[in-house]
Amino acid sequence: MSDKIPVTVLTGYLGAGKTTLLNRILSEPHGQKFAVIVNEFGEIGIDNDLVVGADEEVFEMNNGCICCTVRGDLIRIIDGLMRRKGKFDAIIVETTGLADPAPVAQTFFVDENVGQKAKLDAVVTVADAKYLKDRLRDAPEAKNQIAFADVILLNKTDLVSEPDLREVEARIRGINPYATLHRTQRCAIPLPEVLGRNAFDLDRILDIEPSFLEEGNGHDHHHDHDHGHDHDHDHDHDHGGLKHYHDEHMQSFSVRTDKPLDPDKFFPWIQNLVAQEGPKILRCKGILAFKNDPERFVFQGVHMILDGDHQRPWKDGEERLSRAVFIGRDMPEEMIREGFAGCVAKA
Amino acid sequence: MSDARTDTPSITERIRPVAAGGAVVAVHFLGDEAAFVLGEESLLFWRDGAERRVAVHGGGILAAASDGRRVVTGGDDGKVVAIDAKGAPETIATDAKRRWVDRVAVTADAVAWACGKQAFVLPSKSKDKAARSIELPSSVGGLAFAPKGFRLAIAHYNGATLWFPNAPDAKPEFLEWKGSHLDVTFSPDGRFLVTAMQEAMLHGWRLVDGKHMRMSGYATKVRSLTWGPGAKWLATSGATQLVVWPFAGKDGPMGKAPKVLSPGEQRISAVAAHPKQEVCAVGYEDGMMLLTRVEDGAEVLARPGAKSPISALAWNEAGNRLAFGTEDGEAGVISL
């Protein structure tokens, strides 16, 4: 799409291993040069030419959109880094453990100057295999970080048994089945799995159709809610031995059609949808095939903010599917499914 | 696509090109010598073809300001550097934590700069060379000295603070307006304070009574502001037309519409008012430059459109030389 500088956002709850991953990225012989935006400047040793300390200043935009927040410090820093264009190939933003990823992501869509020069490549979340389950229960930030992720590193797997690992993976899948999930120890991972993910991830994400999202398979959902004391906000059921969790508030689903969409129907629909339901939609993304359009259109959104562009021509023989995923809280799924279906172009 | 303006009178043959060799982030005149501030490390001084480069920072240059006698820059190396017409750089301050210095301001009497939430002032006559500082509620978006009296305006989130560095006991005055303020300027007569905001609008206060002025309608953030002679108007970038707000009356632009002049196909990226005449130099995102008479919108083509946005624009004090630079490192001086 462009020569925009790719930005990777590293999130993860306190102690999960973000800094370990960052140092690994910087120390491996990959020939790439990074500009790194970190917090708590100076407290951790980071060996890199371009390291910038950030204040994590989250600002509200005065545009009538309550969930539209941006990172003011990021806007300034990226503007400043562009003075040194050519000195780095990519930007890595490390957020604090308690950060909500939404303002970071929204910054790249809302601020025009930033959006012209940089693009969000992926949100990479490092999760602590041992403690994530607890954090999902008591820390809303941790849940947001999982929901937002494009790539999740389930780290410190050496401290947990295999059944426990499967359990925590099922919890993650219950919130965000679309992220690429890796098991790691000390964040050891081939770097192409976390950097330069853009188009690849979108394609891959949209190929996943988790079985438990399919409706009408005849299985019974035993929603055994015990709303008493000390209750767990999840429930589970078994599909042939594989555990599936449904998070009570956080859900995700995908929509798809092989019929070309009408852009004059789709854009008003999605804009209206995020204007109405944006606070509930943490993330949405998709690849679209419009009628009489030789190019794939990709879009992504955070709350009420949408960003989209033509990506590349459809290849010969490539199936022209339109697919989109939504991750959020208490979303009106049926309404979204029907609305999407209504965007199909007349034959 | 660029504007042809084929019927517009032209002075494009008067451009003397300057090979800046890197993005130009600002330009200032020290006398008749142009000082091009580059995105990294150096200033390029140019006068009638004679040029010299002076290294001032070990990295990116994030901010620059001038009082006509010296240029002050802030860098990502945490330094504040002043350089005068003799071209000898003097390091005024080095941040202890090597934080970015991304805002600066200068008058004959003092230099000001900001790192994150802290703003600093160093008076020129200071014997101990110790800067005074103030802590703001959020990162500093802009700095401006008042035209009279030793007072510094500091833009930040949710408003601007007016600080008297010489009166440590006086509580700074806070002018509140919701949102992120990214730049600040006093009208040269000292009656008004205007900030540029994240939301593609300006906000203003009449200082005598704190009355608000909202100046909106822009397509994008306003990153370049310039006061006309006698503080009669304020011309701005941020739209495909030159937006000129009237400030002559006692109410400034309150309840009045701005003049819109010189529509282009691209947005305006830099503006510089002539120091004596009612004329504004206007730079566009496609590299075109016009001289526009504010009274009637009459135009002279100063540079045809090319590719890279005009990122720096300045007149010398006499108003007979105009220097410009672009994001791609093209630059030049026009003699009138």
XYZ file of C-alpha atoms in Angstrom, chain A residues 41 49-53 55 57-63 70 72-73 75-87 110-114 116-117, chain B residues 25 39-41 58-63 76 97-100 102-103 116-117 137-141 157 178-180 197-199 219-221 223 267 327:
74
model
C 12.865 5.856 30.124
C 20.437 3.995 18.720
C 16.987 5.461 18.626
C 15.193 5.076 21.943
C 12.566 7.614 22.938
C 10.889 7.909 26.315
C 4.691 9.738 28.759
C -0.547 10.897 27.601
C -4.005 9.863 26.550
C -6.094 12.716 25.162
C -9.731 12.889 24.284
C -10.550 14.288 20.894
C -13.198 17.015 20.790
C -15.089 15.392 17.977
C -5.322 9.279 21.218
C -0.691 12.827 22.360
C 2.908 11.924 23.135
C 1.828 12.083 17.799
C 4.714 14.310 18.828
C 7.272 11.544 18.915
C 6.411 10.169 15.486
C 6.469 13.682 14.071
C 9.912 14.134 15.603
C 11.194 10.745 14.467
C 10.338 11.627 10.894
C 13.201 14.112 11.061
C 15.405 11.045 10.991
C 13.688 9.285 8.121
C 16.108 6.796 6.615
C 17.733 6.060 9.970
C -7.076 9.736 13.880
C -4.011 11.924 13.473
C -3.566 12.776 9.833
C 0.139 13.545 9.988
C 0.900 10.302 11.776
C 0.423 9.715 6.394
C 3.802 8.597 7.623
C 12.224 22.130 9.045
C 15.901 17.944 10.007
C 19.165 16.485 11.230
C 22.242 17.911 12.857
C 23.929 15.069 17.418
C 20.675 13.882 15.866
C 17.317 15.264 14.818
C 16.438 18.944 15.153
C 12.966 19.136 16.614
C 12.346 22.855 17.059
C 16.585 14.846 20.193
C 17.950 12.826 31.237
C 18.633 13.559 27.576
C 14.961 14.033 26.937
C 13.860 15.515 23.632
C 10.870 19.725 21.075
C 9.703 23.275 21.719
C 7.938 16.790 28.282
C 5.904 18.469 31.015
C -0.118 19.318 33.947
C 0.757 17.691 30.616
C 3.386 17.883 27.902
C 4.134 21.300 26.495
C 2.583 21.854 23.074
C -3.629 19.813 27.193
C -10.718 21.651 26.545
C -8.510 19.768 24.132
C -4.890 19.435 23.138
C -5.233 22.603 18.396
C -5.135 18.898 17.618
C -8.680 19.255 16.253
C -9.250 20.694 6.779
C -6.320 19.683 8.929
C -4.197 20.787 11.876
C 0.881 24.106 11.753
C -3.469 22.402 1.027
C 10.374 18.382 3.091
